[in-house]
Short mmCIF file of C-alpha atoms and ligand atoms in Angstrom, two decimals:
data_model
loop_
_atom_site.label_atom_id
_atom_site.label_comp_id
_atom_site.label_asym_id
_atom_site.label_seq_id
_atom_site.Cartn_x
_atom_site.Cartn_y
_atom_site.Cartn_z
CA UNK A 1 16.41 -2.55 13.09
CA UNK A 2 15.72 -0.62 9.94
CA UNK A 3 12.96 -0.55 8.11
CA UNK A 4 12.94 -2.30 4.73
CA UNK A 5 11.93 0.37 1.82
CA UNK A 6 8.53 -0.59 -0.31
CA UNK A 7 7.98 0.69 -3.95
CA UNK A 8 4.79 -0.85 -4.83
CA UNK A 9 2.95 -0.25 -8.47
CA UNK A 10 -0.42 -0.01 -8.27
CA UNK A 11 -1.53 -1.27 -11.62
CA UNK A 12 -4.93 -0.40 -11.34
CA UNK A 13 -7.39 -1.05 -14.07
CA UNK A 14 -4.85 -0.88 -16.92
CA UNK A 15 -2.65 -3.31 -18.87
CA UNK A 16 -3.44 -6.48 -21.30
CA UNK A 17 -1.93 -9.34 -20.75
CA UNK A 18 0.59 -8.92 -23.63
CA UNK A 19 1.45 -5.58 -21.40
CA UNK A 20 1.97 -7.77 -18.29
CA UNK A 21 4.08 -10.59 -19.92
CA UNK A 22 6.36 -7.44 -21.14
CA UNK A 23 6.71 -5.48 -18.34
CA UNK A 24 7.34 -8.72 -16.25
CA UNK A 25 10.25 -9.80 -18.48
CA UNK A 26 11.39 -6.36 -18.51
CA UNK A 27 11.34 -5.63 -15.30
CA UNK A 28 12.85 -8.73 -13.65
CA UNK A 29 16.36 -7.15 -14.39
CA UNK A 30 15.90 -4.60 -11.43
CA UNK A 31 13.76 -6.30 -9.02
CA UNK A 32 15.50 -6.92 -5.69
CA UNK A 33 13.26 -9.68 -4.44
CA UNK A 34 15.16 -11.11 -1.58
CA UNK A 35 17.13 -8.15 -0.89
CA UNK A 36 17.12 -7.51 2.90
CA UNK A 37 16.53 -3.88 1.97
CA UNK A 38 14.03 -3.28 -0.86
CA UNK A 39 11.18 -5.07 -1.48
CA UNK A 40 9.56 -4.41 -4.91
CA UNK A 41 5.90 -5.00 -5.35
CA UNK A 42 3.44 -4.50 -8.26
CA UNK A 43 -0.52 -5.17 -8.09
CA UNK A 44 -1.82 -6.11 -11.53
CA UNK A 45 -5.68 -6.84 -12.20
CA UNK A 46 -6.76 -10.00 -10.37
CA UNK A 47 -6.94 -11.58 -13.92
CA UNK A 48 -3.31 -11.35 -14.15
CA UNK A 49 -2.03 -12.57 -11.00
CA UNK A 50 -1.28 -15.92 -12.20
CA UNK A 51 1.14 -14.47 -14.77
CA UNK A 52 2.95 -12.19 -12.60
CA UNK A 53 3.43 -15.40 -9.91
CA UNK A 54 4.52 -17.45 -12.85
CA UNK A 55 6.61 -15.20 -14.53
CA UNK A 56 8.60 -12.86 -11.90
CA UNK A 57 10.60 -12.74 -9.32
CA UNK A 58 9.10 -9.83 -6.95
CA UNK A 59 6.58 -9.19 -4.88
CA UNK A 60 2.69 -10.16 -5.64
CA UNK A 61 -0.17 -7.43 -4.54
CA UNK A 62 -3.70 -8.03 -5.24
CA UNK A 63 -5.60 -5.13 -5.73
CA UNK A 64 -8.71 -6.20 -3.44
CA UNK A 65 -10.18 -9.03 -2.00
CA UNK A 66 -14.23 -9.94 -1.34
CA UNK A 67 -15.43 -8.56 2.29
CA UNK A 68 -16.86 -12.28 2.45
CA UNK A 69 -15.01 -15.65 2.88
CA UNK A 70 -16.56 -17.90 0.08
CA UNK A 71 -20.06 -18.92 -1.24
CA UNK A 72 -22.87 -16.85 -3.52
CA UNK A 73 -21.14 -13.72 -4.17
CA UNK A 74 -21.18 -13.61 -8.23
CA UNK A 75 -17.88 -11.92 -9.44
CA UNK A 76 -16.30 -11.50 -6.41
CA UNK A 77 -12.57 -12.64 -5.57
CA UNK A 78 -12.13 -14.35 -1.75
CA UNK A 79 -9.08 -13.72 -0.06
CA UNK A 80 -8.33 -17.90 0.18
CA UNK A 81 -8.29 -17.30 -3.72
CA UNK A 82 -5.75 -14.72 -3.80
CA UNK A 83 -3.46 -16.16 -1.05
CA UNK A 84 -2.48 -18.77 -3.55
CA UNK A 85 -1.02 -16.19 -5.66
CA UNK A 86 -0.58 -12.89 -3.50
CA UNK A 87 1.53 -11.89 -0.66
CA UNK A 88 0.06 -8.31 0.18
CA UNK A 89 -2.91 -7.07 -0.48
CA UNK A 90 -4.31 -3.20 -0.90
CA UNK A 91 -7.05 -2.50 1.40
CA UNK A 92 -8.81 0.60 1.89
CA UNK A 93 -7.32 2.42 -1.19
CA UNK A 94 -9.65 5.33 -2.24
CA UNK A 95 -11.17 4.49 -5.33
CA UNK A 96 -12.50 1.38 -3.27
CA UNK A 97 -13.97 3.81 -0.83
CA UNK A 98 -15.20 6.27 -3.09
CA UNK A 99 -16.53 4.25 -6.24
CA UNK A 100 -17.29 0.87 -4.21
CA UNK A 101 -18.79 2.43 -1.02
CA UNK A 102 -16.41 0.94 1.34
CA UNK A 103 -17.20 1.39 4.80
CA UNK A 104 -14.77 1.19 7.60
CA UNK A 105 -17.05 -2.01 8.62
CA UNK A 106 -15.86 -3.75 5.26
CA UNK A 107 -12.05 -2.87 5.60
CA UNK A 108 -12.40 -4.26 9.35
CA UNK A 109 -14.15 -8.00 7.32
CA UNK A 110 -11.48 -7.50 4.72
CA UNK A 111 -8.47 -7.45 7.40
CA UNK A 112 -9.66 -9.93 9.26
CA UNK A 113 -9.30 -12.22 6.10
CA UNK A 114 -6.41 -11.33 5.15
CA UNK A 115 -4.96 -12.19 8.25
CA UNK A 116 -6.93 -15.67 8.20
CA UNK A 117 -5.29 -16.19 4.93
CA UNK A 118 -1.97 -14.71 5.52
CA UNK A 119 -1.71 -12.07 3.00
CA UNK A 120 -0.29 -9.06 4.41
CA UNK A 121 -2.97 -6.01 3.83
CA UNK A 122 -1.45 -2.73 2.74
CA UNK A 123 -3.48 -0.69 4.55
CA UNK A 124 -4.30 3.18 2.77
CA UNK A 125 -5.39 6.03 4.50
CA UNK A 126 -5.71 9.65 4.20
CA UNK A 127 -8.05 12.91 3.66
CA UNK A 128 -9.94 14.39 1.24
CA UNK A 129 -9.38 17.59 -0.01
CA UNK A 130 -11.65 19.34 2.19
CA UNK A 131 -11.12 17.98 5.15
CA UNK A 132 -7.09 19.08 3.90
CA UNK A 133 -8.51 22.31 3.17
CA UNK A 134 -10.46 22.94 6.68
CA UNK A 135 -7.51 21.50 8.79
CA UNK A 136 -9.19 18.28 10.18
CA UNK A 137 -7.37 15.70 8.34
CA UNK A 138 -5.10 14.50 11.56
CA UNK A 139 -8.65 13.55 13.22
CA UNK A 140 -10.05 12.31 10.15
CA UNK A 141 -7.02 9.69 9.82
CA UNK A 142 -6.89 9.21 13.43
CA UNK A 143 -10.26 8.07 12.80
CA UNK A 144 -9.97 6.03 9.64
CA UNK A 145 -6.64 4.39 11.67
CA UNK A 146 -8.76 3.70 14.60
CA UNK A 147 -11.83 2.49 13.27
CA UNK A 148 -10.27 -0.22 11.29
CA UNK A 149 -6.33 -1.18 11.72
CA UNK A 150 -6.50 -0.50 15.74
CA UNK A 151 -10.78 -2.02 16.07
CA UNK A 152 -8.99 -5.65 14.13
CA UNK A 153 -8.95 -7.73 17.42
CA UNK A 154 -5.32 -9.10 15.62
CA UNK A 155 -3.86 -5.86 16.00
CA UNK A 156 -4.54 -5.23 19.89
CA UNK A 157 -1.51 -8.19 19.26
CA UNK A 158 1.17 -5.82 19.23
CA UNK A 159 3.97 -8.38 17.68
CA UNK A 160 1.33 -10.24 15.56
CA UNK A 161 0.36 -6.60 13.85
CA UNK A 162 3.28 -5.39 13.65
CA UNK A 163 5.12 -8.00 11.75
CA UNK A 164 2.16 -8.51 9.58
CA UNK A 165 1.06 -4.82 8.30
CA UNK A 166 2.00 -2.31 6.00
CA UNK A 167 0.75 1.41 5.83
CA UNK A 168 0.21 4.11 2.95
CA UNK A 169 -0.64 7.15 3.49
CA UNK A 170 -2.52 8.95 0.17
CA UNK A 171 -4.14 11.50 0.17
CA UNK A 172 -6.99 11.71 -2.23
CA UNK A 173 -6.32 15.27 -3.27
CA UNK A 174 -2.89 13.92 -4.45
CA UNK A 175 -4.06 10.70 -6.23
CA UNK A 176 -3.99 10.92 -9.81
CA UNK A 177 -3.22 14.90 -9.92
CA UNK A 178 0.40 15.25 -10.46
CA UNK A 179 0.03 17.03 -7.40
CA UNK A 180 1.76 15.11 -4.76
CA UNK A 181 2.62 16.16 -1.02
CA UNK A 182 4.69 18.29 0.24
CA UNK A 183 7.84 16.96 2.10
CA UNK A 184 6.47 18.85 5.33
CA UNK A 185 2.73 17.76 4.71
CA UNK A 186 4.05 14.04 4.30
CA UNK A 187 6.41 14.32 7.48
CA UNK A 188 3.61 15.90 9.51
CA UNK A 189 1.10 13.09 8.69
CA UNK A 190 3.94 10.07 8.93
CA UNK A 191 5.36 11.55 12.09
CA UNK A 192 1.39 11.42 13.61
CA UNK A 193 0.72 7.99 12.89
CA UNK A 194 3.60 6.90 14.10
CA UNK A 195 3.44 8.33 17.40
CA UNK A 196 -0.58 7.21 17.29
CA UNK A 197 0.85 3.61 16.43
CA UNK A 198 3.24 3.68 19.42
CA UNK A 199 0.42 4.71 21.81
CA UNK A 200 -1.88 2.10 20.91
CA UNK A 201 0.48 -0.45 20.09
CA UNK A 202 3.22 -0.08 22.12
CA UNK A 203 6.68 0.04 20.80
CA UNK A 204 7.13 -2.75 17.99
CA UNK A 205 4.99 -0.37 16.23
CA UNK A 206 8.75 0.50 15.05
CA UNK A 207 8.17 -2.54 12.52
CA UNK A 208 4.84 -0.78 10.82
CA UNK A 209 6.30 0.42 7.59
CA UNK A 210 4.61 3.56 6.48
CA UNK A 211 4.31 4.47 2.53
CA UNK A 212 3.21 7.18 0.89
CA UNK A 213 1.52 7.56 -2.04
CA UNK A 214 -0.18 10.33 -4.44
CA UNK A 215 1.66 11.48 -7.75
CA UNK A 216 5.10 9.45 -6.81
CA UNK A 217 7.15 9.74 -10.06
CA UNK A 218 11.14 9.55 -10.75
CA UNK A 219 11.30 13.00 -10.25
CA UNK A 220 9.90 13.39 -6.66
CA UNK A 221 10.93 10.15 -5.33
CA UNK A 222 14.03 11.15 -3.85
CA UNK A 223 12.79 14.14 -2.12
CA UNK A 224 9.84 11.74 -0.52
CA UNK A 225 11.94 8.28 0.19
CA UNK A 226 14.64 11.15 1.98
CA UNK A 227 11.66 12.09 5.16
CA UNK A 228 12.02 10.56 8.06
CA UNK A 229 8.98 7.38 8.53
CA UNK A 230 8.37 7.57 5.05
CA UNK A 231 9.42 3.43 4.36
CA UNK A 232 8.42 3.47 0.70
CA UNK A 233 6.01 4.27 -1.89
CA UNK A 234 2.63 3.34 -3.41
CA UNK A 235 3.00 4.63 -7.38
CA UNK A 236 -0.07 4.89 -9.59
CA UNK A 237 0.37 6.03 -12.84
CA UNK A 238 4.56 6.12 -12.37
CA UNK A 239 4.50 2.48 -12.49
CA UNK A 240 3.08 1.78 -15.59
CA UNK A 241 5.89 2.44 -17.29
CA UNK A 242 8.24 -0.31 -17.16
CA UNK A 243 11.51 2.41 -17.11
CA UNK A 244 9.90 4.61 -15.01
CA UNK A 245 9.57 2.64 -12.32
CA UNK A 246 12.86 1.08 -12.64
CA UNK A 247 13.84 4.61 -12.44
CA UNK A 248 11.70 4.71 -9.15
CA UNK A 249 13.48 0.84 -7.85
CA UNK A 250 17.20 2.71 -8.68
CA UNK A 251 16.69 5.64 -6.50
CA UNK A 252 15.10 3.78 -3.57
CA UNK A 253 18.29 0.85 -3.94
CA UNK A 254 21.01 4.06 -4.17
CA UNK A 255 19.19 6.08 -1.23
CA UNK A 256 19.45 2.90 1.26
P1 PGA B 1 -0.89 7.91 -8.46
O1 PGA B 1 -1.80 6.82 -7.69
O2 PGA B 1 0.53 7.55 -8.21
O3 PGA B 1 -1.29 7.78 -9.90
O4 PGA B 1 -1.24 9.24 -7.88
C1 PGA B 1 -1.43 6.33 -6.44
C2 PGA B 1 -2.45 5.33 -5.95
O5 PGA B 1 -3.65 5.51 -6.20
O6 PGA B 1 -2.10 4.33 -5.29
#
């Protein structure tokens, strides 16, 4: 079976509402929501998840969820909360790592929820620039792979966690920096995990979609979509713009 192909924005901390409500109408015209093929994502604030459930017709990624199921945790957002208005949710991105301090023990609390709740994490990964630099970035994802997707007791289910995850690969030299990966660099890494994924989980791992993402724009998409195990992309600062990332949705529909 092929893989579906994933291009996913990753709003971050950016847009007003009046931003939301006009990219939304905007971009309904190329979202393929329901297409066997493409599935079209964007994660807005947490604020404006209600609007993009209300007003769209793709897919719904929140941007985080609380480590912690309910109760005393002032400002945080459980993942029962965002079920009701999110079908995937990041997990693990780097700026949650690096700015929030979260450990691999959170990510492993977070996933379990998710899976509770049945929102589908979208599980990132991937190196720093020195560990890119001195050559140990295969263990250090083997380790960030192991120590939370492969530790979730779910995903020792090898149909349960494969029809129920999604992968991206950034890595945190290329976030942000205009800088992405090279073809090679991205094959070498997507190539690894898969064959990690098959010895762990057998073969079904063949349903694990595996995305990349790090300074994705309209100009590099082709080139990236085009490597083998590459099953989409996680775009930043690309998807802001509404045309853009239409751009973005056109090549990945054409390339299929
Ligand atoms: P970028 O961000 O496309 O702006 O590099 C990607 C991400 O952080 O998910």
């Amino acid at each position: 079976m092929k893989k579906k192909t994933y291009i996913i924005g990753n709003w971050k901390m950016n847009k007003t509402l009046v931003d939301v409500e006009d990219f939304c109408s905007s971009l309904t015209k190329w979202s393929m929501r329901g297409s066997s093929h493409l599935e079209v994502g964007v994660a807005p604030a947490a604020i404006h998840l209600p609007v993009i459930r209300m007003g769209t017709d793709f897919s719904v990624v929140a941007q985080n969820i609380s480590s912690e199921e309910n109760g005393a945790y002032t400002g945080e957002i459980s993942a029962s909360m965002v079920s009701e208005y999110a079908r995937y949710v990041l997990v693990g991105h780097s700026e949650r790592r690096m700015y929030f301090n979260e450990t691999n023990d959170i990510l492993v609390k977070k996933l379990i929820l998710c899976y509770k709740h049945n929102l589908i994490p979208i599980f990132c990964f991937g190196e720093s620039l020195e560990s890119r630099e001195k050559g140990d970035y295969l263990s250090i994802i083997k380790q960030q792979l192991e120590e939370v997707i492969l530790s979730v007791p779910f995903t020792s289910s090898p149909s349960f966690a494969t029809r129920n995850l999604v992968l991206a690969y950034e890595p945190v030299w290329a976030i942000g920096t205009a800088e992405p990966a090279s073809p090679d660099q991205i094959s070498e890494v997507h190539d690894f995990v898969c064959d990690l994924l098959i010895n762990k989980l057998g073969k079904l791992n063949d349903y694990v979609p595996i995305l990349y993402g790090g300074s994705c724009n309209s100009e590099n998409a082709k080139l990236i979509l085009g490597q083998k195990n590459v099953n989409g992309l996680l775009i930043g600062g690309a998807s802001l713009d509404c045309d853009h990332f239409s751009q973005i949705i056109k090549i990945a529909h054409e390339l299929y």
